[in-house]
Short mmCIF file of C-alpha atoms and ligand atoms in Angstrom, two decimals:
data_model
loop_
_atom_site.label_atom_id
_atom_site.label_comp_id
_atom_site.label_asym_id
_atom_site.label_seq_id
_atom_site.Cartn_x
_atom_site.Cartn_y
_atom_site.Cartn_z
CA UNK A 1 100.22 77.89 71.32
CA UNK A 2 102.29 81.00 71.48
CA UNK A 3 101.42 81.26 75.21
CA UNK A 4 102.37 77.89 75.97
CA UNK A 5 105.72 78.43 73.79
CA UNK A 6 106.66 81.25 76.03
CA UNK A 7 105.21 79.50 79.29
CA UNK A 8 107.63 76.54 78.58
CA UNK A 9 110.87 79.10 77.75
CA UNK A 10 109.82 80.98 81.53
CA UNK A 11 109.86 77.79 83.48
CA UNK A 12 113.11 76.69 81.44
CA UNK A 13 114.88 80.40 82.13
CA UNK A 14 113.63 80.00 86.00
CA UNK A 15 115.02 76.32 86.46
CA UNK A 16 118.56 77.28 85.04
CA UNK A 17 118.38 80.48 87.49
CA UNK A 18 117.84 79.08 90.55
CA UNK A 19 120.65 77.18 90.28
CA UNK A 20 121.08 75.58 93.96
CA UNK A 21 124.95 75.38 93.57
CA UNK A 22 125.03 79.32 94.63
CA UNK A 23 127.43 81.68 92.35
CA UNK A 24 129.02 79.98 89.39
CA UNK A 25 132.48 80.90 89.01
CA UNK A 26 131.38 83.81 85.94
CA UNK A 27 129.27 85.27 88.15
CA UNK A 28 131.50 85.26 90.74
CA UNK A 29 133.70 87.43 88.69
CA UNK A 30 131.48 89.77 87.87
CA UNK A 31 130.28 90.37 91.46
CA UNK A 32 134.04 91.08 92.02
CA UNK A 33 134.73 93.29 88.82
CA UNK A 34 131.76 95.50 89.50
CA UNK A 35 132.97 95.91 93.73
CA UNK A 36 136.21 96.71 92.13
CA UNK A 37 135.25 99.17 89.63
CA UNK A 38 133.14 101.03 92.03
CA UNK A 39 135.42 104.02 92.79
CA UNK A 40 135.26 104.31 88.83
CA UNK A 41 131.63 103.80 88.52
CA UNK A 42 131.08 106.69 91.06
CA UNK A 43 133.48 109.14 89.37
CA UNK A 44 131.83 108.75 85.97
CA UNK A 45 128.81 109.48 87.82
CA UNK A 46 129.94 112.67 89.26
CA UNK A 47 131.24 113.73 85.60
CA UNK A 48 128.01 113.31 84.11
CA UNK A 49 126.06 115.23 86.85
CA UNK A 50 128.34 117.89 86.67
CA UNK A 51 127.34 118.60 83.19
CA UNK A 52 123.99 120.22 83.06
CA UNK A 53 121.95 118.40 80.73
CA UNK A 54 118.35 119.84 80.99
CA UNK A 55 116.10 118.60 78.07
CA UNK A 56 116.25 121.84 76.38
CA UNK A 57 119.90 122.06 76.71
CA UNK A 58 120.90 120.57 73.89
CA UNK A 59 124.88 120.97 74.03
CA UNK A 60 125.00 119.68 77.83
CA UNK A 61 122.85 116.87 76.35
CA UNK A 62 125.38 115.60 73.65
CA UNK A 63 128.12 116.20 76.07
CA UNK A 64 126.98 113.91 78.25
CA UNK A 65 125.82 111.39 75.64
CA UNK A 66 129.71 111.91 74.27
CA UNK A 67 131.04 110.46 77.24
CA UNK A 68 129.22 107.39 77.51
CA UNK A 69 130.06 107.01 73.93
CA UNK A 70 133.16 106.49 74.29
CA UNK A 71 133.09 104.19 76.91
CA UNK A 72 130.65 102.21 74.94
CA UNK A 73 133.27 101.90 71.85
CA UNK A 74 135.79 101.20 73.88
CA UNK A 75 133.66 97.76 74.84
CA UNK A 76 132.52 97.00 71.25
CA UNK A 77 129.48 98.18 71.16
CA UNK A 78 128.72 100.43 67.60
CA UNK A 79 127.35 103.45 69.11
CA UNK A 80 125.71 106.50 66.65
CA UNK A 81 123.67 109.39 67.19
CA UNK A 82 119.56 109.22 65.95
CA UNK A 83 118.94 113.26 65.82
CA UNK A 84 115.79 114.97 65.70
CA UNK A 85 114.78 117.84 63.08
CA UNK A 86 116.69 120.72 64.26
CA UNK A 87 113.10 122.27 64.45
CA UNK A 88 112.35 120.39 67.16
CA UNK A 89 115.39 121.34 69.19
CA UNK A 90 116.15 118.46 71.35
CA UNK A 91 118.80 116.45 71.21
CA UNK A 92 117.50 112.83 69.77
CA UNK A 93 119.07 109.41 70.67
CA UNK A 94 122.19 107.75 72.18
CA UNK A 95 121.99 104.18 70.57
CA UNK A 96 124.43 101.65 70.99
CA UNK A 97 124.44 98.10 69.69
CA UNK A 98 126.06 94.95 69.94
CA UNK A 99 124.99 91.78 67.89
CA UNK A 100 126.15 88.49 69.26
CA UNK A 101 124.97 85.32 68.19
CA UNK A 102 122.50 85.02 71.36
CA UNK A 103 119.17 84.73 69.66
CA UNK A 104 117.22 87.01 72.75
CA UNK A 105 117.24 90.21 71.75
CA UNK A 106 117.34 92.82 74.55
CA UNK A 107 116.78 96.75 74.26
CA UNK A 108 117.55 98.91 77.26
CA UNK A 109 116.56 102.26 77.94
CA UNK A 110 118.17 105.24 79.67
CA UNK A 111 117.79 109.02 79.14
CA UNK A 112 120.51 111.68 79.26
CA UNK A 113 118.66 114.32 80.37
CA UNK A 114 117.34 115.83 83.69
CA UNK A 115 115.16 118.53 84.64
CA UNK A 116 117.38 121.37 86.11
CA UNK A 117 117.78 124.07 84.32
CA UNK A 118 120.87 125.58 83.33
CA UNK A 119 120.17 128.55 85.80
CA UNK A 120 119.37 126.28 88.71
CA UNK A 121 121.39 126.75 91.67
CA UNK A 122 121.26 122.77 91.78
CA UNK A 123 124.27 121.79 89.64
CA UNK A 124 127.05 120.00 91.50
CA UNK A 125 127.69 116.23 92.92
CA UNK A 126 128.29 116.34 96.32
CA UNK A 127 129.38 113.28 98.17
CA UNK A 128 128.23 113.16 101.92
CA UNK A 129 131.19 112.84 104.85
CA UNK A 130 130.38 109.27 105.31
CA UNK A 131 130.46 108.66 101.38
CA UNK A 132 127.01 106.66 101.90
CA UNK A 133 125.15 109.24 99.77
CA UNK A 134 125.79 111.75 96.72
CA UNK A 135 123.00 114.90 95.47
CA UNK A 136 123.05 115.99 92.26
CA UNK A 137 120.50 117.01 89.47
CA UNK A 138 119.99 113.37 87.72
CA UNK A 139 122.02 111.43 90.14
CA UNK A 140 119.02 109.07 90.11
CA UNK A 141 117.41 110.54 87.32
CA UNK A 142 118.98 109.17 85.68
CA UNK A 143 122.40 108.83 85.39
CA UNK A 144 122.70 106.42 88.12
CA UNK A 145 121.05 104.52 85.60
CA UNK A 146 123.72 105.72 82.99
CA UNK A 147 126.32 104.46 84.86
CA UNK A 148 124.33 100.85 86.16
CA UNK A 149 124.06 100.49 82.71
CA UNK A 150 127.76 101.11 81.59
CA UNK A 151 129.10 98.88 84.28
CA UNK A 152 126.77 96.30 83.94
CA UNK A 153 128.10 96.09 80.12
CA UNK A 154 131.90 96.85 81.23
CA UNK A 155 131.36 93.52 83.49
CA UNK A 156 130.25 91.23 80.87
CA UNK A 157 132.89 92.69 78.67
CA UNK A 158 135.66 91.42 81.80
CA UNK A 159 134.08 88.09 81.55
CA UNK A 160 134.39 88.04 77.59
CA UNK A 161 130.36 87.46 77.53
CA UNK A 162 129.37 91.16 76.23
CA UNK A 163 130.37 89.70 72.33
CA UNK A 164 127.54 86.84 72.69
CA UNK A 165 125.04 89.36 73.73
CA UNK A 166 122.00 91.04 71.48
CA UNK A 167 122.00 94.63 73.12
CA UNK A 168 120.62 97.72 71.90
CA UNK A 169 120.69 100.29 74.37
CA UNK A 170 118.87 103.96 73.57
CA UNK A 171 119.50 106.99 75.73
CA UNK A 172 116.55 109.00 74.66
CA UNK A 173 118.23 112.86 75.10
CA UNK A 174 114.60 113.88 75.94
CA UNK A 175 112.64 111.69 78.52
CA UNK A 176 111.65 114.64 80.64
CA UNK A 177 109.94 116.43 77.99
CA UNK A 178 109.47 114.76 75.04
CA UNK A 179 109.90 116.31 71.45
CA UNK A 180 106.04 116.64 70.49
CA UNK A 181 104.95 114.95 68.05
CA UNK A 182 106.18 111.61 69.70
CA UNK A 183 105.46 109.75 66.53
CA UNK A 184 108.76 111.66 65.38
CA UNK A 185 110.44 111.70 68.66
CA UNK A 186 110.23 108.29 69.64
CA UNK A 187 110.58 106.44 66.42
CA UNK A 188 113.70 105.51 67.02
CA UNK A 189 113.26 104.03 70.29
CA UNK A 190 109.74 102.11 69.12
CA UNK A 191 111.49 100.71 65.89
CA UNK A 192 114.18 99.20 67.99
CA UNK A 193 111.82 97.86 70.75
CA UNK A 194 110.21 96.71 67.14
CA UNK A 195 113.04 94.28 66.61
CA UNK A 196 113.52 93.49 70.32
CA UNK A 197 112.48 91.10 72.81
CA UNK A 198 112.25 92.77 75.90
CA UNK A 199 113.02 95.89 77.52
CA UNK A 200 114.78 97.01 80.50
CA UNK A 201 114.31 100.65 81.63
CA UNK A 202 117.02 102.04 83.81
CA UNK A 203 114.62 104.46 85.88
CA UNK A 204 115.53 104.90 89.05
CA UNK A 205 114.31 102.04 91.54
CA UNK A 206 111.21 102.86 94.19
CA UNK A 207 113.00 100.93 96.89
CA UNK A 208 115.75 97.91 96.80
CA UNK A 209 112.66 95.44 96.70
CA UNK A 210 110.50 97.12 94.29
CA UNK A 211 110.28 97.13 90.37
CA UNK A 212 107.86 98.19 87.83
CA UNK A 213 105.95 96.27 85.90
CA UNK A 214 103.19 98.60 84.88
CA UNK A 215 103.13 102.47 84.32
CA UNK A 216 99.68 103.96 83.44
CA UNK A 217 98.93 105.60 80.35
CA UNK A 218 98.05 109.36 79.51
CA UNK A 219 95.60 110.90 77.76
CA UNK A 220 94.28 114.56 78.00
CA UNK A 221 90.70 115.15 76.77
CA UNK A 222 89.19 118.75 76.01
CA UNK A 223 84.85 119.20 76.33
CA UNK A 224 83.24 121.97 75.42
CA UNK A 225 79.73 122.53 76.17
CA UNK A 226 77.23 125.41 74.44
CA UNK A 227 74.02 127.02 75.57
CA UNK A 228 71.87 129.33 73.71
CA UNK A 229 72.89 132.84 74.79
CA UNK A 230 69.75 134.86 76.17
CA UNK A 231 69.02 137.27 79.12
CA UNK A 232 69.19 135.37 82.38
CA UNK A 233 65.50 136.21 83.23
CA UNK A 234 65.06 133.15 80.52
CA UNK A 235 67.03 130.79 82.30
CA UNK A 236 65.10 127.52 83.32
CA UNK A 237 62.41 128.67 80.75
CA UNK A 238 61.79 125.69 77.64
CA UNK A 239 62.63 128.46 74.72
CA UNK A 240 66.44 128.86 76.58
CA UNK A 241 67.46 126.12 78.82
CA UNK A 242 69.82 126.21 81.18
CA UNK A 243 73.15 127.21 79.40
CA UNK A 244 76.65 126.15 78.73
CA UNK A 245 77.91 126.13 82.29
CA UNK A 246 75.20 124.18 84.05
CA UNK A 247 75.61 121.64 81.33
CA UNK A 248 79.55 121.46 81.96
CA UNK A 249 78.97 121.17 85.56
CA UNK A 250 76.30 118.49 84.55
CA UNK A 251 78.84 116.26 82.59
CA UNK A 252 81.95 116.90 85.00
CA UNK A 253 79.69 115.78 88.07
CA UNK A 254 78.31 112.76 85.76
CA UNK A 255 81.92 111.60 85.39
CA UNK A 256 82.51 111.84 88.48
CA UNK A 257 79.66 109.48 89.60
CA UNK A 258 80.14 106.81 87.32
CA UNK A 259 84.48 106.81 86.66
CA UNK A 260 85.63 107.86 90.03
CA UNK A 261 85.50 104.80 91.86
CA UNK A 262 87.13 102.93 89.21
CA UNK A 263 90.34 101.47 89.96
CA UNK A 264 93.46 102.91 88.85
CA UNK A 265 92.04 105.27 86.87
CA UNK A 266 91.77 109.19 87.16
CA UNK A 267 89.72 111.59 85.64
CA UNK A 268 91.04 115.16 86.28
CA UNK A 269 89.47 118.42 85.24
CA UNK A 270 92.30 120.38 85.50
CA UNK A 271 91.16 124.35 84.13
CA UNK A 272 87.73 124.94 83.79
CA UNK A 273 85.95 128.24 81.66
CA UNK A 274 82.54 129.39 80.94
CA UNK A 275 80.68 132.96 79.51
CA UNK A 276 80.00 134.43 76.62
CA UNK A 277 83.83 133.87 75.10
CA UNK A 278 86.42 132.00 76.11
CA UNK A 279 90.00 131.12 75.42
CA UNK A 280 92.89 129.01 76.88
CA UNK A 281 96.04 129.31 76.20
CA UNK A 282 97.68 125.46 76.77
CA UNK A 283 101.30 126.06 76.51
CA UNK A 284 101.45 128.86 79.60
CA UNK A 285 98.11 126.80 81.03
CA UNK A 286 96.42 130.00 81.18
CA UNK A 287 92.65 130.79 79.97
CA UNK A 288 90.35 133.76 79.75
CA UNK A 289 86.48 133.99 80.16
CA UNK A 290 83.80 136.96 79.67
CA UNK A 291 80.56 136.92 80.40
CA UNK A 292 77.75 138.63 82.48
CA UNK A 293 75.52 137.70 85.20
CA UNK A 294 72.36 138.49 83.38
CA UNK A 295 73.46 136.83 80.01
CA UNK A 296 73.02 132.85 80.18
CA UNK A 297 76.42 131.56 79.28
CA UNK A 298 77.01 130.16 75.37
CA UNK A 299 79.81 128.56 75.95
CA UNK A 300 81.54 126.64 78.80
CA UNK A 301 85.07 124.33 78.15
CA UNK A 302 87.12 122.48 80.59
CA UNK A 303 90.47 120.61 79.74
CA UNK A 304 91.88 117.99 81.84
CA UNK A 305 93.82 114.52 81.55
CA UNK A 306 92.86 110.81 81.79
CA UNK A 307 95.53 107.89 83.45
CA UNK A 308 94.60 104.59 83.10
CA UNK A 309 95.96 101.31 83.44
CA UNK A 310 95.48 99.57 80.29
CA UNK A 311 93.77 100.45 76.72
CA UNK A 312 90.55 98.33 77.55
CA UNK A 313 90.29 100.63 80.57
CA UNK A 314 91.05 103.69 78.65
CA UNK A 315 88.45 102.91 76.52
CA UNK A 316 85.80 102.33 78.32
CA UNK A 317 86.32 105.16 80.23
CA UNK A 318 85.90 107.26 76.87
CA UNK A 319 82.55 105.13 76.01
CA UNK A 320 81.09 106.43 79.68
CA UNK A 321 82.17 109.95 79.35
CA UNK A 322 80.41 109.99 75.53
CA UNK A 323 77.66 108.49 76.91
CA UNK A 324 77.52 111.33 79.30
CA UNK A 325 77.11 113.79 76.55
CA UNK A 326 74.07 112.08 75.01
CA UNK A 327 71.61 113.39 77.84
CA UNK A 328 72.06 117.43 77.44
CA UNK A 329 70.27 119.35 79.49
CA UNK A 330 67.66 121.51 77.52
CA UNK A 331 69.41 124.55 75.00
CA UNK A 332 72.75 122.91 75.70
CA UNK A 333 75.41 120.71 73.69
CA UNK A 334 78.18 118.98 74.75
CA UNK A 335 81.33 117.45 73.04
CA UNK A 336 84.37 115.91 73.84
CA UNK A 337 87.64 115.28 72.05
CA UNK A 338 90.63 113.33 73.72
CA UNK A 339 93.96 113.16 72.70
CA UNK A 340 96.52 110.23 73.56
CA UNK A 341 100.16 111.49 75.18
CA UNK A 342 101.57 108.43 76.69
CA UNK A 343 100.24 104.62 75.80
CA UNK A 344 100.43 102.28 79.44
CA UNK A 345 102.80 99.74 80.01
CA UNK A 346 100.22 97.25 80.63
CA UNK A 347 100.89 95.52 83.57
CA UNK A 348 101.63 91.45 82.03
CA UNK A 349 101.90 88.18 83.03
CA UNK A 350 105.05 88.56 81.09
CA UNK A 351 106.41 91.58 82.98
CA UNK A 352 105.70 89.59 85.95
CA UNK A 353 108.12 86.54 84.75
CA UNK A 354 110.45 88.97 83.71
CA UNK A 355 110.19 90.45 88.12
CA UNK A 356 110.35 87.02 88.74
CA UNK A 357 114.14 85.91 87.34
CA UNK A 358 115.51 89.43 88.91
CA UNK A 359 114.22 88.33 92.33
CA UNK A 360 115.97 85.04 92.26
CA UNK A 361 119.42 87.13 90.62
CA UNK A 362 118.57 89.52 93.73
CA UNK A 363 118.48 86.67 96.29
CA UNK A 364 121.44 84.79 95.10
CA UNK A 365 123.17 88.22 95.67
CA UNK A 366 122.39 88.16 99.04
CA UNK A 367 119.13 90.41 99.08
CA UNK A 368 115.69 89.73 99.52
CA UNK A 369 113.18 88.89 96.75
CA UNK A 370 111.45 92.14 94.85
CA UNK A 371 108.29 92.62 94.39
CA UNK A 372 106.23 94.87 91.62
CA UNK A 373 105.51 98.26 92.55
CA UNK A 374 102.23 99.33 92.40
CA UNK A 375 101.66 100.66 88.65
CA UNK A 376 98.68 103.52 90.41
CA UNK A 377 101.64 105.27 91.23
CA UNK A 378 103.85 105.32 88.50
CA UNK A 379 103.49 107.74 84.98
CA UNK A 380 104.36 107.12 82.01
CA UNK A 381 107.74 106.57 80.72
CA UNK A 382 109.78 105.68 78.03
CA UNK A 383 109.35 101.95 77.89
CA UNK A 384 105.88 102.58 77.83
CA UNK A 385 106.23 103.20 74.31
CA UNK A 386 108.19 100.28 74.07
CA UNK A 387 105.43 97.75 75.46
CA UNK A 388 102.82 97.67 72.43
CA UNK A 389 105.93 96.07 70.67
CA UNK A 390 108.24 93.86 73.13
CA UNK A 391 107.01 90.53 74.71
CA UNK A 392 107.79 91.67 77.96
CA UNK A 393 109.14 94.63 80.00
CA UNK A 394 110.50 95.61 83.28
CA UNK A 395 111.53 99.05 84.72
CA UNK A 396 112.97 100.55 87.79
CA UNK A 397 116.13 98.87 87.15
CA UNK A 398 118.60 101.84 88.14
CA UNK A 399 119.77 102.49 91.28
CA UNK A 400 117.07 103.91 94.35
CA UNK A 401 117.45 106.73 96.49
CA UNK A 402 115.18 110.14 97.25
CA UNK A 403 114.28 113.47 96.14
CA UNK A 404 113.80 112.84 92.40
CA UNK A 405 112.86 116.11 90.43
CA UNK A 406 113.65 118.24 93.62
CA UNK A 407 117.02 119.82 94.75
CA UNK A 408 116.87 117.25 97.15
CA UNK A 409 117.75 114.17 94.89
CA UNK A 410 120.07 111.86 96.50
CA UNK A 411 121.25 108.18 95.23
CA UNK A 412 122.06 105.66 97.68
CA UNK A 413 125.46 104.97 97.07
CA UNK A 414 125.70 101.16 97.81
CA UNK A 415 122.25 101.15 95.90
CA UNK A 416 124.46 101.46 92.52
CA UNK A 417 126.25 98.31 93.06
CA UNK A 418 123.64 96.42 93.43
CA UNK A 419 121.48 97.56 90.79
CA UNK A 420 124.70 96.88 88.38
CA UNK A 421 125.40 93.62 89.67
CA UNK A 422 121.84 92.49 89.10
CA UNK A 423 121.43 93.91 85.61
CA UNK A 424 125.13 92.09 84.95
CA UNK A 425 123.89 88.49 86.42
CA UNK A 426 120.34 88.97 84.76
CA UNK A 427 121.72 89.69 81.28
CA UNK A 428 124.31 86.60 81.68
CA UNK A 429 121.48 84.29 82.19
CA UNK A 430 118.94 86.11 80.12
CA UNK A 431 120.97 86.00 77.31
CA UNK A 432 122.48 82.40 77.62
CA UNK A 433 118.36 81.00 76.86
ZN1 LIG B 501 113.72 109.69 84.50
#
């Protein structure tokens, strides 16, 4: 019933959409507003990348969530501060809200913070001669998205819309690294996406005819195998077995037979130790083994990760590898623990519908129709933790460019119109259902 409920609101959002006329005069203006506001769009920008805001910089953080702050107030929105525990020592959530009378409630997702560190010789915005590209730590990651955000908002305040709207928006101040536990860290943001509808996350954009639809999940697993420890003239013999590391290397190649060829999901073993003693060390991912070549090892461990595209396949993936364990070799033991980092933005009809109304908003602006990226290649981000709770979700929605994470990062600068005008036109309709 529900399904058919939502079916019937999709085809009714898509009719009024692709409205044959071409721009109605509102969007019209906004097209305009956000052309004319571009020179102002681009210096905010350039402020905002020009203050370092690496997750653990916590000052450069707020400083940059101050400024967009402001501008938010100044537009009506009620904007506050969601801290963490000082323990934690990151710098919490931007959120800003505006409650209209539409009854779609949107929440939309940026982050403040980048992953330069103060120290980095990467620190300015630097506009190239022909003023077709800018570099800069975040400049698509994501304060492009900042800024599509801002004047996306700023253009639906011009047109006296913004007041109708149900916006939250959350700048997480920690989307690089997130404050561990995330139960803590992203409360805010999942008791907001709670109460919302959908979600838009202003990631950068793969391409200008690509969003994201799907991100795979994270988990990271730890096994640990033991063997009984005895000379190694034993070895092979019924009384000893074959010790820890033959049974490690037993499971490992096991998974790899049976999970490997699975679609869109990857198994890695990503440190591996086996001896007498061993011991990792996860924070500096560093480990230490000791053993001897005529001692059969007692005790072998790898630890490693698990992406997957959507719970069912997470969890059947854990049923194979537990299976695995059940069929020691002789004198040995296996277990295996796994812990969950990042839940997937499952990949929906939903999300598609949601792809769908941007690619008409693109075309009607002049562009050609988008299409989702492939969710293989995309990790986890913040609206995944958004997606157990929202009816839909789409992501990507900042501006595209290069270089993302590396010194090289570099927003196409006509890129950030676009994206804005989009998000401006998408909300107008969105929020008019
Ligand atoms: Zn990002």
């Amino acid at each position: 019933m529900i399904k058919h409920l939502i079916y019937f609101i999709i085809v009714g959002i898509l009719l009024s959409f692709n409205q044959p006329s071409g721009k109605i005069p509102t969007e019209k203006k906004i097209i305009d507003f956000i052309i004319k506001n571009k020179q102002d769009q681009l210096k905010l920008l350039e402020r905002l990348v020009n203050i370092n805001s690496e997750t653990s910089n916590v000052e450069g953080v707020k400083k940059n969530g101050e400024l967009i702050k402001s501008e938010l107030e100044a537009i009506g929105f009620n904007v506050s501060w969601h801290d963490l525990p000082s323990e934690m020592h990151h710098a919490g959530s931007l959120v800003a809200t505006i409650k209209g009378s539409s009854r779609k409630k949107i929440l939309i997702i940026g982050h403040l913070d980048t992953v330069f560190p103060i120290d980095s010789p990467f620190q300015r915005f630097i506009l190239s001669p022909d003023h077709k590209y800018a570099t800069g730590p975040g400049v698509i990651d994501a304060k492009g998205g900042t800024v599509t955000i801002l004047y996306a908002m700023k253009a639906l305040h011009h047109i006296g819309e913004l007041k109708n709207a149900n916006i939250t928006i959350v700048f997480t101040g920690d989307e690089e690294l997130a404050a561990k536990p995330t139960s803590i860290s992203r409360k805010t943001l999942i008791d907001i996406a709670n109460d919302s509808d959908i979600a838009l996350g202003f990631e950068f954009a793969l391409s200008p005819n690509e969003l994201i639809v799907g991100r795979r999940g994270l988990d990271e697993w730890f096994l640990n195998s033991t063997g009984k420890s005895q000379h190694s003239a034993a070895i092979f013999q019924p009384d000893t077995g074959f010790g820890a590391v033959y049974e490690i290397a037993r499971v490992l190649n096991e998974i790899r037979q049976n999970l490997s060829t699975t679609p869109g999901l990857t198994i890695n073993a990503g440190l591996l130790l086996g001896g007498q003693k061993i011991n990792e060390n996860i924070e500096t991912g560093t480990g230490s083994a000791t053993g001897r070549k005529t001692i059969v090892p007692a005790i072998a461990y790898a630890h490693g990760d698990m992406r997957f595209l959507s719970d069912q396949q997470r969890n059947e993936a854990q049923k194979n590898m537990v299976q695995i364990l059940t069929h020691s070799l002789q004198g040995t033991n296996s277990s295996i623990s796994f812990k969950p980092i990042i839940p997937p933005m499952q990949a929906t009809k939903s999300n598609d519908d949601l792809l769908a109304l941007y690619s008409i908003i693109n075309q009607r602006l002049g562009h050609s129709a988008i299409k989702a990226a492939s969710p293989e290649l995309r990790g986890g981000a913040d609206i995944s933790y958004t997606t157990p709770y929202i009816k839909a979700g789409l992501d990507g929605l900042g501006p595209w460019g290069k270089g993302a994470h590396t010194e090289a990062e570099t927003l196409e600068i006509e890129a950030l119109t676009i994206a804005t005008q989009r998000t401006a036109l998408f909300i107008l309709n969105y929020i008019k259902q």
